[in-house]
Amino acid sequence: MPNFFQFESDFVESLRCIPMQVRLKLDTCGIKLKLQQWNQFTQDDRLKLVELPCETESEIQAYREFLCKLVQQRTGAIASELAIDPQPPWLDATTIPQDVSTKAAAVEVNLTLEQWASLTPLQRFALLKLSRSGHENHNFVPALREFQLI
């Protein structure tokens, strides 16, 4: 069963927005996908992108190839590449990224290293994405609650 967060519940059934688990896969395989492109995919396409694995090297390559073909088929465009971080911060349980610390402090939450380390990589990824400046981050506090950090 796909791992959707509660803070995504307002769009999970329709998949009108890109869920965090797919956003993690996009960063993992190095493809930038715009919401406009996502919205040109069928519901089955979106479900497939949710369900396809993207962890091992072969899975990452297969996911990337499937996504690139899908973008071309549905939008007529070539998928944009994204630099792949060889040491992504969501996999580092020993360091809280500055953006996350700053955003947490802004909402009067003192996030400890122990709390950060207790999160799954997907939860850490979500907090990273929700804490970035310029990002629509109204789900940061709901995510903190859901992850039992406040």
PDB file of N, CA and C in Angstrom, residues 3-8 18-25 27 89-91 97 99-100 103 111 116 119-132 135-144 146-147 149:
ATOM      1  N   ASN A   3       2.416   4.862   0.712  1.00  0.00           N
ATOM      2  CA  ASN A   3       2.557   5.561   1.980  1.00  0.00           C
ATOM      3  C   ASN A   3       2.257   7.053   1.799  1.00  0.00           C
ATOM      4  N   PHE A   4       0.988   7.416   1.920  1.00  0.00           N
ATOM      5  CA  PHE A   4       0.606   8.822   1.835  1.00  0.00           C
ATOM      6  C   PHE A   4       0.580   9.405   3.237  1.00  0.00           C
ATOM      7  N   PHE A   5       0.879  10.676   3.332  1.00  0.00           N
ATOM      8  CA  PHE A   5       0.817  11.357   4.619  1.00  0.00           C
ATOM      9  C   PHE A   5      -0.584  11.923   4.836  1.00  0.00           C
ATOM     10  N   GLN A   6      -0.945  12.082   6.100  1.00  0.00           N
ATOM     11  CA  GLN A   6      -2.242  12.680   6.423  1.00  0.00           C
ATOM     12  C   GLN A   6      -2.339  14.108   5.887  1.00  0.00           C
ATOM     13  N   PHE A   7      -1.231  14.850   5.928  1.00  0.00           N
ATOM     14  CA  PHE A   7      -1.289  16.241   5.448  1.00  0.00           C
ATOM     15  C   PHE A   7      -1.514  16.326   3.937  1.00  0.00           C
ATOM     16  N   GLU A   8      -1.451  15.198   3.249  1.00  0.00           N
ATOM     17  CA  GLU A   8      -1.728  15.151   1.814  1.00  0.00           C
ATOM     18  C   GLU A   8      -3.165  14.682   1.528  1.00  0.00           C
ATOM     19  N   ILE A  18       1.279  16.267  -6.740  1.00  0.00           N
ATOM     20  CA  ILE A  18       2.313  15.240  -6.696  1.00  0.00           C
ATOM     21  C   ILE A  18       2.587  14.892  -5.234  1.00  0.00           C
ATOM     22  N   PRO A  19       2.307  13.661  -4.825  1.00  0.00           N
ATOM     23  CA  PRO A  19       2.538  13.291  -3.420  1.00  0.00           C
ATOM     24  C   PRO A  19       4.038  13.216  -3.097  1.00  0.00           C
ATOM     25  N   MET A  20       4.346  13.349  -1.822  1.00  0.00           N
ATOM     26  CA  MET A  20       5.736  13.349  -1.385  1.00  0.00           C
ATOM     27  C   MET A  20       6.492  12.101  -1.818  1.00  0.00           C
ATOM     28  N   GLN A  21       5.841  10.954  -1.775  1.00  0.00           N
ATOM     29  CA  GLN A  21       6.558   9.743  -2.158  1.00  0.00           C
ATOM     30  C   GLN A  21       6.983   9.773  -3.621  1.00  0.00           C
ATOM     31  N   VAL A  22       6.202  10.402  -4.485  1.00  0.00           N
ATOM     32  CA  VAL A  22       6.596  10.547  -5.892  1.00  0.00           C
ATOM     33  C   VAL A  22       7.666  11.634  -6.008  1.00  0.00           C
ATOM     34  N   ARG A  23       7.531  12.696  -5.237  1.00  0.00           N
ATOM     35  CA  ARG A  23       8.545  13.755  -5.272  1.00  0.00           C
ATOM     36  C   ARG A  23       9.911  13.223  -4.851  1.00  0.00           C
ATOM     37  N   LEU A  24       9.916  12.316  -3.877  1.00  0.00           N
ATOM     38  CA  LEU A  24      11.162  11.676  -3.471  1.00  0.00           C
ATOM     39  C   LEU A  24      11.739  10.858  -4.627  1.00  0.00           C
ATOM     40  N   LYS A  25      10.893  10.136  -5.329  1.00  0.00           N
ATOM     41  CA  LYS A  25      11.351   9.337  -6.472  1.00  0.00           C
ATOM     42  C   LYS A  25      11.889  10.230  -7.586  1.00  0.00           C
ATOM     43  N   ASP A  27      13.373  13.170  -7.208  1.00  0.00           N
ATOM     44  CA  ASP A  27      14.702  13.610  -6.784  1.00  0.00           C
ATOM     45  C   ASP A  27      15.705  12.465  -6.881  1.00  0.00           C
ATOM     46  N   PRO A  89      20.324  14.974   1.932  1.00  0.00           N
ATOM     47  CA  PRO A  89      20.199  15.248   3.367  1.00  0.00           C
ATOM     48  C   PRO A  89      19.120  14.442   4.068  1.00  0.00           C
ATOM     49  N   TRP A  90      18.113  13.972   3.355  1.00  0.00           N
ATOM     50  CA  TRP A  90      17.065  13.171   3.999  1.00  0.00           C
ATOM     51  C   TRP A  90      17.564  11.780   4.386  1.00  0.00           C
ATOM     52  N   LEU A  91      18.700  11.374   3.829  1.00  0.00           N
ATOM     53  CA  LEU A  91      19.271  10.082   4.218  1.00  0.00           C
ATOM     54  C   LEU A  91      20.252  10.217   5.383  1.00  0.00           C
ATOM     55  N   PRO A  97      19.121  19.539   8.566  1.00  0.00           N
ATOM     56  CA  PRO A  97      19.410  20.613   7.608  1.00  0.00           C
ATOM     57  C   PRO A  97      18.983  21.982   8.145  1.00  0.00           C
ATOM     58  N   ASP A  99      17.611  24.563   6.730  1.00  0.00           N
ATOM     59  CA  ASP A  99      16.259  25.001   6.343  1.00  0.00           C
ATOM     60  C   ASP A  99      15.201  24.437   7.287  1.00  0.00           C
ATOM     61  N   VAL A 100      15.362  23.181   7.676  1.00  0.00           N
ATOM     62  CA  VAL A 100      14.399  22.530   8.565  1.00  0.00           C
ATOM     63  C   VAL A 100      14.484  23.150   9.957  1.00  0.00           C
ATOM     64  N   LYS A 103      12.974  26.703   9.854  1.00  0.00           N
ATOM     65  CA  LYS A 103      11.506  26.681   9.733  1.00  0.00           C
ATOM     66  C   LYS A 103      10.872  26.205  11.040  1.00  0.00           C
ATOM     67  N   LEU A 111      13.474  21.225  17.223  1.00  0.00           N
ATOM     68  CA  LEU A 111      13.649  19.880  16.695  1.00  0.00           C
ATOM     69  C   LEU A 111      15.010  19.345  17.131  1.00  0.00           C
ATOM     70  N   TRP A 116      14.979  13.949  14.784  1.00  0.00           N
ATOM     71  CA  TRP A 116      15.317  13.882  13.358  1.00  0.00           C
ATOM     72  C   TRP A 116      15.726  12.449  12.984  1.00  0.00           C
ATOM     73  N   LEU A 119      12.968   9.766  12.464  1.00  0.00           N
ATOM     74  CA  LEU A 119      12.092   9.861  11.295  1.00  0.00           C
ATOM     75  C   LEU A 119      12.553   8.926  10.184  1.00  0.00           C
ATOM     76  N   THR A 120      11.622   8.531   9.337  1.00  0.00           N
ATOM     77  CA  THR A 120      11.980   7.747   8.155  1.00  0.00           C
ATOM     78  C   THR A 120      12.600   8.698   7.121  1.00  0.00           C
ATOM     79  N   PRO A 121      13.345   8.171   6.168  1.00  0.00           N
ATOM     80  CA  PRO A 121      13.860   9.046   5.105  1.00  0.00           C
ATOM     81  C   PRO A 121      12.752   9.822   4.388  1.00  0.00           C
ATOM     82  N   LEU A 122      11.598   9.192   4.162  1.00  0.00           N
ATOM     83  CA  LEU A 122      10.489   9.898   3.498  1.00  0.00           C
ATOM     84  C   LEU A 122       9.966  11.041   4.364  1.00  0.00           C
ATOM     85  N   GLN A 123       9.885  10.838   5.670  1.00  0.00           N
ATOM     86  CA  GLN A 123       9.456  11.920   6.567  1.00  0.00           C
ATOM     87  C   GLN A 123      10.473  13.060   6.560  1.00  0.00           C
ATOM     88  N   ARG A 124      11.761  12.723   6.607  1.00  0.00           N
ATOM     89  CA  ARG A 124      12.794  13.769   6.558  1.00  0.00           C
ATOM     90  C   ARG A 124      12.725  14.510   5.225  1.00  0.00           C
ATOM     91  N   PHE A 125      12.521  13.775   4.139  1.00  0.00           N
ATOM     92  CA  PHE A 125      12.384  14.392   2.820  1.00  0.00           C
ATOM     93  C   PHE A 125      11.218  15.382   2.824  1.00  0.00           C
ATOM     94  N   ALA A 126      10.086  14.962   3.378  1.00  0.00           N
ATOM     95  CA  ALA A 126       8.905  15.827   3.415  1.00  0.00           C
ATOM     96  C   ALA A 126       9.196  17.114   4.184  1.00  0.00           C
ATOM     97  N   LEU A 127       9.832  17.000   5.344  1.00  0.00           N
ATOM     98  CA  LEU A 127      10.147  18.203   6.123  1.00  0.00           C
ATOM     99  C   LEU A 127      11.108  19.109   5.366  1.00  0.00           C
ATOM    100  N   LEU A 128      12.058  18.522   4.670  1.00  0.00           N
ATOM    101  CA  LEU A 128      12.974  19.323   3.851  1.00  0.00           C
ATOM    102  C   LEU A 128      12.215  20.099   2.784  1.00  0.00           C
ATOM    103  N   LYS A 129      11.365  19.405   2.054  1.00  0.00           N
ATOM    104  CA  LYS A 129      10.606  20.058   0.985  1.00  0.00           C
ATOM    105  C   LYS A 129       9.666  21.130   1.538  1.00  0.00           C
ATOM    106  N   LEU A 130       9.054  20.836   2.670  1.00  0.00           N
ATOM    107  CA  LEU A 130       8.090  21.777   3.246  1.00  0.00           C
ATOM    108  C   LEU A 130       8.756  22.962   3.943  1.00  0.00           C
ATOM    109  N   SER A 131      10.051  22.901   4.137  1.00  0.00           N
ATOM    110  CA  SER A 131      10.747  23.990   4.833  1.00  0.00           C
ATOM    111  C   SER A 131      11.493  24.923   3.883  1.00  0.00           C
ATOM    112  N   ARG A 132      11.544  24.596   2.635  1.00  0.00           N
ATOM    113  CA  ARG A 132      12.295  25.410   1.677  1.00  0.00           C
ATOM    114  C   ARG A 132      11.612  26.750   1.450  1.00  0.00           C
ATOM    115  N   HIS A 135       8.615  27.819  -1.126  1.00  0.00           N
ATOM    116  CA  HIS A 135       7.746  26.659  -1.309  1.00  0.00           C
ATOM    117  C   HIS A 135       6.447  26.900  -0.554  1.00  0.00           C
ATOM    118  N   GLU A 136       5.383  26.419  -1.126  1.00  0.00           N
ATOM    119  CA  GLU A 136       4.112  26.519  -0.424  1.00  0.00           C
ATOM    120  C   GLU A 136       4.191  25.561   0.770  1.00  0.00           C
ATOM    121  N   ASN A 137       4.495  26.109   1.931  1.00  0.00           N
ATOM    122  CA  ASN A 137       4.820  25.250   3.065  1.00  0.00           C
ATOM    123  C   ASN A 137       3.784  25.313   4.184  1.00  0.00           C
ATOM    124  N   HIS A 138       2.537  25.489   3.838  1.00  0.00           N
ATOM    125  CA  HIS A 138       1.495  25.509   4.867  1.00  0.00           C
ATOM    126  C   HIS A 138       1.321  24.139   5.529  1.00  0.00           C
ATOM    127  N   ASN A 139       1.901  23.098   4.952  1.00  0.00           N
ATOM    128  CA  ASN A 139       1.797  21.767   5.542  1.00  0.00           C
ATOM    129  C   ASN A 139       2.950  21.432   6.488  1.00  0.00           C
ATOM    130  N   PHE A 140       3.860  22.373   6.714  1.00  0.00           N
ATOM    131  CA  PHE A 140       4.999  22.091   7.596  1.00  0.00           C
ATOM    132  C   PHE A 140       4.529  21.748   9.013  1.00  0.00           C
ATOM    133  N   VAL A 141       3.691  22.585   9.593  1.00  0.00           N
ATOM    134  CA  VAL A 141       3.199  22.338  10.958  1.00  0.00           C
ATOM    135  C   VAL A 141       2.337  21.069  11.003  1.00  0.00           C
ATOM    136  N   PRO A 142       1.402  20.856  10.059  1.00  0.00           N
ATOM    137  CA  PRO A 142       0.677  19.584  10.071  1.00  0.00           C
ATOM    138  C   PRO A 142       1.611  18.362   9.963  1.00  0.00           C
ATOM    139  N   ALA A 143       2.683  18.492   9.198  1.00  0.00           N
ATOM    140  CA  ALA A 143       3.642  17.384   9.094  1.00  0.00           C
ATOM    141  C   ALA A 143       4.343  17.165  10.438  1.00  0.00           C
ATOM    142  N   LEU A 144       4.733  18.249  11.098  1.00  0.00           N
ATOM    143  CA  LEU A 144       5.365  18.121  12.429  1.00  0.00           C
ATOM    144  C   LEU A 144       4.435  17.394  13.393  1.00  0.00           C
ATOM    145  N   GLU A 146       1.909  15.336  12.543  1.00  0.00           N
ATOM    146  CA  GLU A 146       1.746  13.959  12.086  1.00  0.00           C
ATOM    147  C   GLU A 146       2.941  13.094  12.464  1.00  0.00           C
ATOM    148  N   PHE A 147       4.132  13.671  12.423  1.00  0.00           N
ATOM    149  CA  PHE A 147       5.348  12.922  12.755  1.00  0.00           C
ATOM    150  C   PHE A 147       5.626  12.933  14.255  1.00  0.00           C
ATOM    151  N   LEU A 149       6.227  15.406  16.331  1.00  0.00           N
ATOM    152  CA  LEU A 149       7.343  16.265  16.717  1.00  0.00           C
ATOM    153  C   LEU A 149       6.849  17.458  17.548  1.00  0.00           C
TER     154      LEU A 149
END
